[in-house]
Every structure is written in structure tokens, then in C-alpha cells.
Amino acid sequence: MNSLSVRILCDSIPEQLHRENTVIYCFAHHKVNVPVMAKTVSYMYVDYPIYILDNEDEMSGVSSFKTNKKIYEKYHVENIKPIPYGQTWINTKIECNAIIPFFVEKQIENVIIVTPAFHMERAIMTFVSSLMEQDEDRNIMVYAKPATIYNWNDMTCSHQGRTTCSFFDMVQLEKERIDTYRKKGDIKSEKDVLHYFKERDKRFP
């Protein structure tokens, strides 16, 4: 495990964040992953709005907003809000590029990312990379809240619904994806992302 992995998985959320400009955003809404995130959000005991994509139908293996909202409500998570999504398919990079302008428009300064732990490193690296590309990395601070996986032998789904395996086996596949997307230029280097975190943490000494 590299230093960036530790930094992301052990991230903390400052108490000083203001409700008016802070939101939770949940990635990886394949139906089997939603209960993992819903449980984690329900245990956070915070009053931040929770945003998810507003896709009307299942897309790239991601279940619809209506389906996902019902699952969250089953775990007594009520403050679910939609982000309009006009794309015809979903991957992490396209998703980041779509949601950042929405947060900028809403003057959101802090985004707490919730996603299953196996996906957290790639989600954060992609989100931070997109912030840098859109020149918003000084305006939006991102925090990591990995969704707790209670049994790593349980099956999960990712990669536009094309990959189904255990949570445990997904970790290696995600590492391979990070390497692939870094070579393509979709994800910034580990050094760049670590620098972002160092600068972010100067806000709350």
C-alpha cells in the first residue's frame, strides 16, 4: 500500500465545515453497492445534503435515481438530492466532469466523497484530477469517507456493470484501473494528488 492509499483511506472530516457549502456525494451506484453506502451515510450523523446522479433509467450498470433513493430511505437516509445527468453512459471520469460544474454553480466548497472502500482511491484521484483540469482545485475541497464493507467475500459490481467479483478481488482490479487511467492522462500522478491534500489541510491547522 502506498502513501496516497493510506492518506485517502485514513482521511478525516473537519468539524469546522459549514452546512451551507458542504455536501456528501456518493459514487458507484451499482445496486449491490448502494446498501454499503447507505449504511455508512446513516452512521455519519451529519446534516449535509446527499447528492447522487439523477439518471432516470439503469445506465452502465448503475441503477436509477428512483431505485437508489428508495434504498437510502430504507436505511433512514432522507436528505437525498439529484444532480442532473445528461450523458448516455457512466464512468468515474465522465461522472466527475459532470458533477464538478454543478457544485461550482451551487457554490459548494466542500465535497465529502462516499463510495465503497475498494473504489475510494480511484474515485478521489479522479475527482481531484478533474478539479485540477477545471481549475477548481483551490475552490473545492474534497474529503474521503470510505463506505464500510462488512464482508469482503460478498459480491460486488463495477466498471460499467461489466465486472462482478468479491469486494476483496475488486481491490486489485481497481489498482490496475488506476495505472491504466494514469497512463491515459485521465488521472494525475500520486505526487500531484498528495500535494492537493497537503494544500487542502492548510485550511484547518
mmCIF file of C-alpha atoms in Angstrom:
data_model
loop_
_atom_site.group_PDB
_atom_site.id
_atom_site.type_symbol
_atom_site.label_atom_id
_atom_site.label_comp_id
_atom_site.label_asym_id
_atom_site.label_seq_id
_atom_site.Cartn_x
_atom_site.Cartn_y
_atom_site.Cartn_z
ATOM 1 C CA MET A 1 0.000 0.000 0.000
ATOM 2 C CA ASN A 2 1.415 3.375 -0.999
ATOM 3 C CA SER A 3 1.337 6.610 0.981
ATOM 4 C CA LEU A 4 -1.566 8.020 -1.060
ATOM 5 C CA SER A 5 -3.724 4.965 -0.332
ATOM 6 C CA VAL A 6 -3.152 5.399 3.400
ATOM 7 C CA ARG A 7 -3.772 9.139 3.184
ATOM 8 C CA ILE A 8 -7.109 8.663 1.401
ATOM 9 C CA LEU A 9 -8.417 5.707 3.405
ATOM 10 C CA CYS A 10 -7.493 7.397 6.695
ATOM 11 C CA ASP A 11 -8.836 10.827 5.791
ATOM 12 C CA SER A 12 -10.725 12.856 8.386
ATOM 13 C CA ILE A 13 -13.562 15.353 8.045
ATOM 14 C CA PRO A 14 -13.024 18.634 9.939
ATOM 15 C CA GLU A 15 -15.698 19.722 12.383
ATOM 16 C CA GLN A 16 -15.389 23.276 11.025
ATOM 17 C CA LEU A 17 -17.137 22.535 7.725
ATOM 18 C CA HIS A 18 -20.236 24.674 7.227
ATOM 19 C CA ARG A 19 -23.518 23.077 6.240
ATOM 20 C CA GLU A 20 -24.262 25.884 3.775
ATOM 21 C CA ASN A 21 -21.379 24.952 1.466
ATOM 22 C CA THR A 22 -20.756 21.265 2.249
ATOM 23 C CA VAL A 23 -22.316 18.213 0.594
ATOM 24 C CA ILE A 24 -21.917 14.455 0.521
ATOM 25 C CA TYR A 25 -21.585 12.843 -2.895
ATOM 26 C CA CYS A 26 -21.948 9.076 -3.363
ATOM 27 C CA PHE A 27 -20.218 7.231 -6.209
ATOM 28 C CA ALA A 28 -20.601 3.686 -7.601
ATOM 29 C CA HIS A 29 -24.370 3.274 -7.551
ATOM 30 C CA HIS A 30 -24.476 -0.247 -8.835
ATOM 31 C CA LYS A 31 -27.414 -1.707 -6.966
ATOM 32 C CA VAL A 32 -25.321 -4.111 -4.877
ATOM 33 C CA ASN A 33 -23.151 -1.216 -3.637
ATOM 34 C CA VAL A 34 -25.912 1.155 -2.542
ATOM 35 C CA PRO A 35 -26.697 -0.534 0.821
ATOM 36 C CA VAL A 36 -22.999 -0.286 1.759
ATOM 37 C CA MET A 37 -23.052 3.471 1.163
ATOM 38 C CA ALA A 38 -26.489 3.973 2.729
ATOM 39 C CA LYS A 39 -25.356 2.313 5.965
ATOM 40 C CA THR A 40 -22.211 4.447 6.105
ATOM 41 C CA VAL A 41 -24.101 7.699 5.498
ATOM 42 C CA SER A 42 -26.701 6.787 8.108
ATOM 43 C CA TYR A 43 -23.938 6.370 10.708
ATOM 44 C CA MET A 44 -22.258 9.711 9.937
ATOM 45 C CA TYR A 45 -24.779 11.731 11.997
ATOM 46 C CA VAL A 46 -24.335 14.862 9.906
ATOM 47 C CA ASP A 47 -26.914 17.080 8.292
ATOM 48 C CA TYR A 48 -25.224 17.677 4.954
ATOM 49 C CA PRO A 49 -27.261 17.260 1.764
ATOM 50 C CA ILE A 50 -26.535 13.960 -0.004
ATOM 51 C CA TYR A 51 -26.279 14.105 -3.790
ATOM 52 C CA ILE A 52 -26.478 11.267 -6.298
ATOM 53 C CA LEU A 53 -26.901 11.207 -10.066
ATOM 54 C CA ASP A 54 -30.389 11.785 -11.440
ATOM 55 C CA ASN A 55 -30.378 9.097 -14.112
ATOM 56 C CA GLU A 56 -33.953 8.062 -14.964
ATOM 57 C CA ASP A 57 -33.091 4.517 -16.042
ATOM 58 C CA GLU A 58 -30.388 1.982 -15.283
ATOM 59 C CA MET A 59 -27.253 3.054 -17.141
ATOM 60 C CA SER A 60 -23.852 1.344 -17.435
ATOM 61 C CA GLY A 61 -24.868 -0.994 -14.630
ATOM 62 C CA VAL A 62 -25.841 1.943 -12.379
ATOM 63 C CA SER A 63 -29.372 1.719 -11.015
ATOM 64 C CA SER A 64 -31.797 4.623 -11.444
ATOM 65 C CA PHE A 65 -32.125 7.578 -9.092
ATOM 66 C CA LYS A 66 -35.590 6.380 -8.054
ATOM 67 C CA THR A 67 -34.305 2.905 -7.175
ATOM 68 C CA ASN A 68 -31.284 4.239 -5.300
ATOM 69 C CA LYS A 69 -33.334 6.777 -3.347
ATOM 70 C CA LYS A 70 -35.637 4.006 -2.102
ATOM 71 C CA ILE A 71 -32.642 2.004 -0.875
ATOM 72 C CA TYR A 72 -31.266 5.009 1.022
ATOM 73 C CA GLU A 73 -34.669 5.628 2.588
ATOM 74 C CA LYS A 74 -34.756 2.007 3.751
ATOM 75 C CA TYR A 75 -31.736 2.921 5.921
ATOM 76 C CA HIS A 76 -33.458 6.114 7.120
ATOM 77 C CA VAL A 77 -31.355 8.391 4.923
ATOM 78 C CA GLU A 78 -33.799 11.043 3.769
ATOM 79 C CA ASN A 79 -31.842 14.051 2.537
ATOM 80 C CA ILE A 80 -31.189 12.686 -0.970
ATOM 81 C CA LYS A 81 -30.891 15.243 -3.759
ATOM 82 C CA PRO A 82 -30.433 14.683 -7.520
ATOM 83 C CA ILE A 83 -27.718 16.025 -9.793
ATOM 84 C CA PRO A 84 -28.974 16.344 -13.389
ATOM 85 C CA TYR A 85 -27.111 13.973 -15.674
ATOM 86 C CA GLY A 86 -27.486 14.244 -19.434
ATOM 87 C CA GLN A 87 -24.971 11.601 -20.500
ATOM 88 C CA THR A 88 -25.889 8.264 -22.091
ATOM 89 C CA TRP A 89 -23.427 6.207 -20.058
ATOM 90 C CA ILE A 90 -21.411 6.463 -16.848
ATOM 91 C CA ASN A 91 -17.818 6.026 -15.819
ATOM 92 C CA THR A 92 -15.939 7.693 -12.975
ATOM 93 C CA LYS A 93 -14.174 10.277 -15.156
ATOM 94 C CA ILE A 94 -17.295 11.351 -17.040
ATOM 95 C CA GLU A 95 -19.181 11.473 -13.747
ATOM 96 C CA CYS A 96 -16.570 13.751 -12.136
ATOM 97 C CA ASN A 97 -16.505 16.054 -15.142
ATOM 98 C CA ALA A 98 -20.297 16.323 -14.984
ATOM 99 C CA ILE A 99 -20.779 16.952 -11.266
ATOM 100 C CA ILE A 100 -17.997 19.495 -10.647
ATOM 101 C CA PRO A 101 -19.662 22.296 -12.683
ATOM 102 C CA PHE A 102 -22.869 21.603 -10.728
ATOM 103 C CA PHE A 103 -21.034 22.092 -7.421
ATOM 104 C CA VAL A 104 -19.338 25.236 -8.733
ATOM 105 C CA GLU A 105 -22.698 26.678 -9.769
ATOM 106 C CA LYS A 106 -24.137 25.893 -6.318
ATOM 107 C CA GLN A 107 -21.066 27.478 -4.660
ATOM 108 C CA ILE A 108 -20.189 24.246 -2.867
ATOM 109 C CA GLU A 109 -16.759 24.434 -1.237
ATOM 110 C CA ASN A 110 -16.514 21.025 0.464
ATOM 111 C CA VAL A 111 -17.435 17.652 -1.035
ATOM 112 C CA ILE A 112 -17.353 14.520 1.110
ATOM 113 C CA ILE A 113 -16.995 11.515 -1.182
ATOM 114 C CA VAL A 114 -18.664 8.295 -0.039
ATOM 115 C CA THR A 115 -18.044 5.153 -2.058
ATOM 116 C CA PRO A 116 -17.196 1.511 -1.245
ATOM 117 C CA ALA A 117 -13.688 1.294 0.163
ATOM 118 C CA PHE A 118 -12.342 -0.646 -2.835
ATOM 119 C CA HIS A 119 -13.283 2.266 -5.140
ATOM 120 C CA MET A 120 -12.265 5.153 -2.885
ATOM 121 C CA GLU A 121 -8.704 5.696 -4.107
ATOM 122 C CA ARG A 122 -9.675 5.826 -7.786
ATOM 123 C CA ALA A 123 -12.741 7.961 -7.082
ATOM 124 C CA ILE A 124 -10.734 10.524 -5.115
ATOM 125 C CA MET A 125 -7.835 10.567 -7.568
ATOM 126 C CA THR A 126 -10.230 11.044 -10.486
ATOM 127 C CA PHE A 127 -12.228 13.754 -8.709
ATOM 128 C CA VAL A 128 -9.101 15.690 -7.716
ATOM 129 C CA SER A 129 -7.689 15.303 -11.238
ATOM 130 C CA SER A 130 -10.890 16.722 -12.726
ATOM 131 C CA LEU A 131 -10.793 19.595 -10.237
ATOM 132 C CA MET A 132 -7.287 20.428 -11.424
ATOM 133 C CA GLU A 133 -8.272 20.204 -15.086
ATOM 134 C CA GLN A 134 -11.225 22.543 -14.490
ATOM 135 C CA ASP A 135 -9.049 24.892 -12.404
ATOM 136 C CA GLU A 136 -11.252 24.390 -9.350
ATOM 137 C CA ASP A 137 -8.770 22.620 -7.079
ATOM 138 C CA ARG A 138 -8.336 25.760 -4.931
ATOM 139 C CA ASN A 139 -12.085 26.328 -4.687
ATOM 140 C CA ILE A 140 -13.445 22.870 -3.838
ATOM 141 C CA MET A 141 -12.028 20.739 -1.052
ATOM 142 C CA VAL A 142 -12.696 17.017 -1.267
ATOM 143 C CA TYR A 143 -12.770 14.622 1.697
ATOM 144 C CA ALA A 144 -12.877 10.822 1.722
ATOM 145 C CA LYS A 145 -15.335 8.727 3.710
ATOM 146 C CA PRO A 146 -14.938 5.082 2.625
ATOM 147 C CA ALA A 147 -18.149 3.101 2.885
ATOM 148 C CA THR A 148 -17.640 0.221 5.298
ATOM 149 C CA ILE A 149 -17.607 -3.229 3.730
ATOM 150 C CA TYR A 150 -18.737 -5.748 6.333
ATOM 151 C CA ASN A 151 -17.878 -8.918 4.422
ATOM 152 C CA TRP A 152 -15.141 -8.657 1.805
ATOM 153 C CA ASN A 153 -16.179 -12.033 0.383
ATOM 154 C CA ASP A 154 -19.553 -10.623 -0.685
ATOM 155 C CA MET A 155 -20.017 -9.981 -4.387
ATOM 156 C CA THR A 156 -19.982 -6.504 -5.877
ATOM 157 C CA CYS A 157 -20.162 -4.887 -9.300
ATOM 158 C CA SER A 158 -18.179 -2.135 -11.018
ATOM 159 C CA HIS A 159 -16.677 -0.948 -14.317
ATOM 160 C CA GLN A 160 -19.961 -0.015 -16.063
ATOM 161 C CA GLY A 161 -21.536 -3.204 -14.764
ATOM 162 C CA ARG A 162 -19.107 -5.405 -16.690
ATOM 163 C CA THR A 163 -17.158 -6.733 -13.711
ATOM 164 C CA THR A 164 -18.650 -8.830 -10.908
ATOM 165 C CA CYS A 165 -16.417 -10.313 -8.234
ATOM 166 C CA SER A 166 -15.811 -10.168 -4.483
ATOM 167 C CA PHE A 167 -15.036 -6.860 -2.789
ATOM 168 C CA PHE A 168 -11.624 -8.326 -1.984
ATOM 169 C CA ASP A 169 -10.791 -9.197 -5.593
ATOM 170 C CA MET A 170 -12.032 -5.801 -6.772
ATOM 171 C CA VAL A 171 -9.161 -4.080 -4.943
ATOM 172 C CA GLN A 172 -6.547 -5.449 -7.362
ATOM 173 C CA LEU A 173 -8.726 -4.631 -10.359
ATOM 174 C CA GLU A 174 -9.037 -1.036 -9.149
ATOM 175 C CA LYS A 175 -5.262 -0.751 -8.806
ATOM 176 C CA GLU A 176 -4.928 -1.899 -12.405
ATOM 177 C CA ARG A 177 -7.530 0.658 -13.482
ATOM 178 C CA ILE A 178 -5.650 3.462 -11.742
ATOM 179 C CA ASP A 179 -2.461 2.515 -13.608
ATOM 180 C CA THR A 180 -4.329 2.355 -16.923
ATOM 181 C CA TYR A 181 -6.064 5.723 -16.489
ATOM 182 C CA ARG A 182 -2.904 7.397 -15.239
ATOM 183 C CA LYS A 183 -1.127 6.339 -18.432
ATOM 184 C CA LYS A 184 -4.051 7.680 -20.479
ATOM 185 C CA GLY A 185 -3.836 11.002 -18.651
ATOM 186 C CA ASP A 186 -7.266 10.765 -17.020
ATOM 187 C CA ILE A 187 -5.734 10.619 -13.531
ATOM 188 C CA LYS A 188 -2.972 12.846 -12.177
ATOM 189 C CA SER A 189 0.121 11.409 -10.534
ATOM 190 C CA GLU A 190 0.236 10.263 -6.924
ATOM 191 C CA LYS A 191 2.562 13.207 -6.225
ATOM 192 C CA ASP A 192 0.041 15.710 -7.617
ATOM 193 C CA VAL A 193 -2.859 14.292 -5.599
ATOM 194 C CA LEU A 194 -0.802 14.180 -2.396
ATOM 195 C CA HIS A 195 0.136 17.825 -2.963
ATOM 196 C CA TYR A 196 -3.575 18.655 -3.245
ATOM 197 C CA PHE A 197 -4.216 17.064 0.159
ATOM 198 C CA LYS A 198 -1.303 18.904 1.749
ATOM 199 C CA GLU A 199 -2.635 22.223 0.462
ATOM 200 C CA ARG A 200 -6.178 21.328 1.499
ATOM 201 C CA ASP A 201 -5.136 20.598 5.070
ATOM 202 C CA LYS A 202 -3.596 24.063 5.462
ATOM 203 C CA ARG A 203 -7.163 25.436 5.675
ATOM 204 C CA PHE A 204 -7.666 23.940 9.139
ATOM 205 C CA PRO A 205 -4.336 23.969 11.004
#
